[in-house]
């Protein structure tokens, strides 16, 4: 092998050229040798496309992780080297394997080429003869698992022979494999795999070490194991499609992640793609080496909407010269142009004011890396401990109810030409007067509960500072909905959609009356597994604050809310938002308009079913407000 590094030749963009490797035969332990050539996608080239995880980038600096490209050395990560070594034909084979591999076939150092090739990724995978999925090297169990999966895949739609020892053992073995797949095999958590899998023309081939099975075999085995392991009421329906946009949002962790990937694979085949809003929700637990790929990896899956004249105007161009904040802002602007903006923002973890965007070390120092606008979520930090604020879904009312009322489905909002400011219509409700953080421990939460109930009662007795024409309505609204419902967003325990039953009121009263029952009442409550209302409080403790407003509304909001913030309904959102008045203004047609920051979602008693929109705005008793948010 020459010590000279491989040198890329330019691709012809007008011919839609790509590079394709030819993986040459050799013994397993020998160095990996490939040749490289260019192909035009317009000429129907024959090649396979590899779907894999790059792995630790630092491993490419290991002197042993080298392949030979046309006799020149080329550094690769340890995981890619293992994949190429396992996939290449054995010594003596006459047919080399043509293979497209992004880390090698794209000049990663050329940002322009990288952007151009990434924009073609959908076509690259859709044109491949086969998509080969590299799960990684084998371990102590995977050979046994890959032997067992075809057996389970042949068991049809039943539960199999309950007495067959082979099936029992295989089910036990494979259930552990499926449940631990996301933790043990990084491929499952990589954002790019969603597009790579969904675009495959033929049944993808799944390879682990030197064993392989088809994707359809894996999913048939998964379905059988699911039927055996989970009760009927805990399984997703057979052949279920991805839920509707305005229905449930997909919780990736609620079922095996490969089930969600398979849902998307089938939906893409039948529907031609999905909305960016839905794709971002599906992939929110997925990882990307480059944070901008949280958006770019999904663009090939977008469904074109010929009925929406704004579709072409909201298209996102792949540009690796842009910093992360600009790419994420492009994504949110696209979602607003598609009519889903306020709804999308109501369900994500927002960054707050002056939050840093994910840094890109490889970006030239001449390109500034600005902070995130408050209306642009950090798309790389939307789950678990990564999120800096709770997701807005915590404040959503039960399914079918929206604070926007008749305006729940309206197309509302756009990004202005400065690319920093969001313009959106809504109703200004009131100014926040008090905020009390609801502690993370139930012990502390109980101590605050009586005080919070008292604050709510006092707040509702405040003067109602609204115009006489709407004052009677606002007085009625602020008295609607008891505090016990607001604290849990009126939702049943362990459900994001069902309303809280009336029986929860008695459970709440038992908490309020606890101190009268003696010194050990707290320990009794904390250990009460039958109290569903307590379960609701426990799951949200430390993630909400209680609030009151100047004119006596009460509710909950994200912990970052504070006195002086305002509550507003942005049409299209199921929840009111907390906005913070800024010190700057923006010139709009010669008039200075105030700037706001978007803090997060809230739940405000008495207006969560659209009462204000329906009875005041739709009856022309109040005008909407145009908010300018940065």
PDB file of N, CA, C and O in Angstrom, residues 204-236:
ATOM      1  N   UNK A 204     -34.152  -4.737   3.037  1.00  0.00           N
ATOM      2  CA  UNK A 204     -32.770  -4.503   3.473  1.00  0.00           C
ATOM      3  C   UNK A 204     -32.160  -5.737   4.134  1.00  0.00           C
ATOM      4  O   UNK A 204     -32.872  -6.574   4.717  1.00  0.00           O
ATOM      5  N   UNK A 205     -30.830  -5.838   4.053  1.00  0.00           N
ATOM      6  CA  UNK A 205     -30.108  -6.946   4.661  1.00  0.00           C
ATOM      7  C   UNK A 205     -29.443  -6.458   5.933  1.00  0.00           C
ATOM      8  O   UNK A 205     -28.707  -5.462   5.930  1.00  0.00           O
ATOM      9  N   UNK A 206     -29.700  -7.133   7.037  1.00  0.00           N
ATOM     10  CA  UNK A 206     -29.165  -6.770   8.340  1.00  0.00           C
ATOM     11  C   UNK A 206     -27.983  -7.687   8.644  1.00  0.00           C
ATOM     12  O   UNK A 206     -28.135  -8.913   8.672  1.00  0.00           O
ATOM     13  N   UNK A 207     -26.810  -7.111   8.877  1.00  0.00           N
ATOM     14  CA  UNK A 207     -25.584  -7.888   9.081  1.00  0.00           C
ATOM     15  C   UNK A 207     -25.014  -7.582  10.456  1.00  0.00           C
ATOM     16  O   UNK A 207     -24.900  -6.416  10.857  1.00  0.00           O
ATOM     17  N   UNK A 208     -24.660  -8.642  11.185  1.00  0.00           N
ATOM     18  CA  UNK A 208     -24.006  -8.501  12.486  1.00  0.00           C
ATOM     19  C   UNK A 208     -22.855  -9.494  12.507  1.00  0.00           C
ATOM     20  O   UNK A 208     -23.070 -10.715  12.504  1.00  0.00           O
ATOM     21  N   UNK A 209     -21.621  -8.979  12.505  1.00  0.00           N
ATOM     22  CA  UNK A 209     -20.478  -9.880  12.391  1.00  0.00           C
ATOM     23  C   UNK A 209     -20.508 -10.593  11.052  1.00  0.00           C
ATOM     24  O   UNK A 209     -20.541  -9.968   9.994  1.00  0.00           O
ATOM     25  N   UNK A 210     -20.562 -11.923  11.088  1.00  0.00           N
ATOM     26  CA  UNK A 210     -20.598 -12.691   9.839  1.00  0.00           C
ATOM     27  C   UNK A 210     -21.967 -13.319   9.602  1.00  0.00           C
ATOM     28  O   UNK A 210     -22.112 -14.184   8.739  1.00  0.00           O
ATOM     29  N   UNK A 211     -22.973 -12.908  10.381  1.00  0.00           N
ATOM     30  CA  UNK A 211     -24.329 -13.425  10.215  1.00  0.00           C
ATOM     31  C   UNK A 211     -25.214 -12.345   9.608  1.00  0.00           C
ATOM     32  O   UNK A 211     -24.990 -11.145   9.816  1.00  0.00           O
ATOM     33  N   UNK A 212     -26.251 -12.765   8.911  1.00  0.00           N
ATOM     34  CA  UNK A 212     -27.159 -11.789   8.287  1.00  0.00           C
ATOM     35  C   UNK A 212     -28.569 -12.353   8.195  1.00  0.00           C
ATOM     36  O   UNK A 212     -28.762 -13.573   8.096  1.00  0.00           O
ATOM     37  N   UNK A 213     -29.541 -11.465   8.248  1.00  0.00           N
ATOM     38  CA  UNK A 213     -30.944 -11.787   7.996  1.00  0.00           C
ATOM     39  C   UNK A 213     -31.568 -10.594   7.285  1.00  0.00           C
ATOM     40  O   UNK A 213     -31.002  -9.495   7.280  1.00  0.00           O
ATOM     41  N   UNK A 214     -32.746 -10.773   6.702  1.00  0.00           N
ATOM     42  CA  UNK A 214     -33.436  -9.653   6.069  1.00  0.00           C
ATOM     43  C   UNK A 214     -34.204  -8.855   7.120  1.00  0.00           C
ATOM     44  O   UNK A 214     -34.526  -9.352   8.207  1.00  0.00           O
ATOM     45  N   UNK A 215     -34.483  -7.607   6.780  1.00  0.00           N
ATOM     46  CA  UNK A 215     -35.262  -6.748   7.680  1.00  0.00           C
ATOM     47  C   UNK A 215     -36.635  -7.340   7.943  1.00  0.00           C
ATOM     48  O   UNK A 215     -37.129  -7.321   9.084  1.00  0.00           O
ATOM     49  N   UNK A 216     -37.283  -7.887   6.916  1.00  0.00           N
ATOM     50  CA  UNK A 216     -38.628  -8.443   7.098  1.00  0.00           C
ATOM     51  C   UNK A 216     -38.594  -9.631   8.057  1.00  0.00           C
ATOM     52  O   UNK A 216     -39.526  -9.822   8.846  1.00  0.00           O
ATOM     53  N   UNK A 217     -37.531 -10.424   8.026  1.00  0.00           N
ATOM     54  CA  UNK A 217     -37.403 -11.541   8.964  1.00  0.00           C
ATOM     55  C   UNK A 217     -37.279 -11.014  10.389  1.00  0.00           C
ATOM     56  O   UNK A 217     -37.904 -11.531  11.328  1.00  0.00           O
ATOM     57  N   UNK A 218     -36.471  -9.981  10.553  1.00  0.00           N
ATOM     58  CA  UNK A 218     -36.312  -9.369  11.877  1.00  0.00           C
ATOM     59  C   UNK A 218     -37.652  -8.896  12.413  1.00  0.00           C
ATOM     60  O   UNK A 218     -37.993  -9.133  13.585  1.00  0.00           O
ATOM     61  N   UNK A 219     -38.449  -8.225  11.578  1.00  0.00           N
ATOM     62  CA  UNK A 219     -39.704  -7.648  12.050  1.00  0.00           C
ATOM     63  C   UNK A 219     -40.765  -8.716  12.314  1.00  0.00           C
ATOM     64  O   UNK A 219     -41.569  -8.577  13.242  1.00  0.00           O
ATOM     65  N   UNK A 220     -40.771  -9.795  11.534  1.00  0.00           N
ATOM     66  CA  UNK A 220     -41.704 -10.896  11.811  1.00  0.00           C
ATOM     67  C   UNK A 220     -41.362 -11.557  13.141  1.00  0.00           C
ATOM     68  O   UNK A 220     -42.254 -11.886  13.935  1.00  0.00           O
ATOM     69  N   UNK A 221     -40.072 -11.732  13.396  1.00  0.00           N
ATOM     70  CA  UNK A 221     -39.656 -12.293  14.677  1.00  0.00           C
ATOM     71  C   UNK A 221     -39.993 -11.353  15.818  1.00  0.00           C
ATOM     72  O   UNK A 221     -40.444 -11.779  16.888  1.00  0.00           O
ATOM     73  N   UNK A 222     -39.798 -10.051  15.605  1.00  0.00           N
ATOM     74  CA  UNK A 222     -40.124  -9.062  16.627  1.00  0.00           C
ATOM     75  C   UNK A 222     -41.601  -9.090  16.972  1.00  0.00           C
ATOM     76  O   UNK A 222     -41.989  -9.026  18.146  1.00  0.00           O
ATOM     77  N   UNK A 223     -42.446  -9.193  15.952  1.00  0.00           N
ATOM     78  CA  UNK A 223     -43.889  -9.227  16.186  1.00  0.00           C
ATOM     79  C   UNK A 223     -44.285 -10.473  16.994  1.00  0.00           C
ATOM     80  O   UNK A 223     -45.137 -10.407  17.885  1.00  0.00           O
ATOM     81  N   UNK A 224     -43.645 -11.608  16.690  1.00  0.00           N
ATOM     82  CA  UNK A 224     -43.962 -12.839  17.424  1.00  0.00           C
ATOM     83  C   UNK A 224     -43.530 -12.704  18.883  1.00  0.00           C
ATOM     84  O   UNK A 224     -44.288 -13.043  19.800  1.00  0.00           O
ATOM     85  N   UNK A 225     -42.318 -12.212  19.115  1.00  0.00           N
ATOM     86  CA  UNK A 225     -41.829 -12.050  20.482  1.00  0.00           C
ATOM     87  C   UNK A 225     -42.726 -11.080  21.248  1.00  0.00           C
ATOM     88  O   UNK A 225     -43.046 -11.297  22.424  1.00  0.00           O
ATOM     89  N   UNK A 226     -43.166 -10.020  20.593  1.00  0.00           N
ATOM     90  CA  UNK A 226     -44.052  -9.046  21.231  1.00  0.00           C
ATOM     91  C   UNK A 226     -45.349  -9.698  21.674  1.00  0.00           C
ATOM     92  O   UNK A 226     -45.844  -9.445  22.772  1.00  0.00           O
ATOM     93  N   UNK A 227     -45.905 -10.559  20.823  1.00  0.00           N
ATOM     94  CA  UNK A 227     -47.161 -11.239  21.189  1.00  0.00           C
ATOM     95  C   UNK A 227     -46.960 -12.179  22.369  1.00  0.00           C
ATOM     96  O   UNK A 227     -47.859 -12.361  23.192  1.00  0.00           O
ATOM     97  N   UNK A 228     -45.795 -12.781  22.453  1.00  0.00           N
ATOM     98  CA  UNK A 228     -45.528 -13.733  23.532  1.00  0.00           C
ATOM     99  C   UNK A 228     -45.222 -13.034  24.855  1.00  0.00           C
ATOM    100  O   UNK A 228     -45.600 -13.510  25.926  1.00  0.00           O
ATOM    101  N   UNK A 229     -44.523 -11.905  24.769  1.00  0.00           N
ATOM    102  CA  UNK A 229     -44.005 -11.263  25.977  1.00  0.00           C
ATOM    103  C   UNK A 229     -44.989 -10.276  26.586  1.00  0.00           C
ATOM    104  O   UNK A 229     -45.130 -10.189  27.806  1.00  0.00           O
ATOM    105  N   UNK A 230     -45.695  -9.505  25.715  1.00  0.00           N
ATOM    106  CA  UNK A 230     -46.558  -8.441  26.215  1.00  0.00           C
ATOM    107  C   UNK A 230     -48.022  -8.865  26.154  1.00  0.00           C
ATOM    108  O   UNK A 230     -48.456  -9.501  25.194  1.00  0.00           O
ATOM    109  N   UNK A 231     -48.816  -8.481  27.153  1.00  0.00           N
ATOM    110  CA  UNK A 231     -50.262  -8.717  27.085  1.00  0.00           C
ATOM    111  C   UNK A 231     -50.862  -7.998  25.888  1.00  0.00           C
ATOM    112  O   UNK A 231     -50.308  -7.026  25.385  1.00  0.00           O
ATOM    113  N   UNK A 232     -52.029  -8.476  25.457  1.00  0.00           N
ATOM    114  CA  UNK A 232     -52.658  -7.909  24.261  1.00  0.00           C
ATOM    115  C   UNK A 232     -52.887  -6.415  24.371  1.00  0.00           C
ATOM    116  O   UNK A 232     -52.730  -5.681  23.397  1.00  0.00           O
ATOM    117  N   UNK A 233     -53.237  -5.924  25.566  1.00  0.00           N
ATOM    118  CA  UNK A 233     -53.569  -4.505  25.694  1.00  0.00           C
ATOM    119  C   UNK A 233     -52.336  -3.617  25.795  1.00  0.00           C
ATOM    120  O   UNK A 233     -52.447  -2.403  25.895  1.00  0.00           O
ATOM    121  N   UNK A 234     -51.131  -4.231  25.782  1.00  0.00           N
ATOM    122  CA  UNK A 234     -49.920  -3.420  25.828  1.00  0.00           C
ATOM    123  C   UNK A 234     -49.192  -3.400  24.500  1.00  0.00           C
ATOM    124  O   UNK A 234     -48.133  -2.820  24.378  1.00  0.00           O
ATOM    125  N   UNK A 235     -49.775  -4.063  23.488  1.00  0.00           N
ATOM    126  CA  UNK A 235     -49.118  -4.096  22.191  1.00  0.00           C
ATOM    127  C   UNK A 235     -49.781  -3.115  21.257  1.00  0.00           C
ATOM    128  O   UNK A 235     -50.981  -2.851  21.339  1.00  0.00           O
ATOM    129  N   UNK A 236     -48.998  -2.600  20.331  1.00  0.00           N
ATOM    130  CA  UNK A 236     -49.574  -1.745  19.300  1.00  0.00           C
ATOM    131  C   UNK A 236     -50.376  -2.608  18.342  1.00  0.00           C
ATOM    132  O   UNK A 236     -50.072  -3.780  18.152  1.00  0.00           O
TER     133      UNK A 236
END
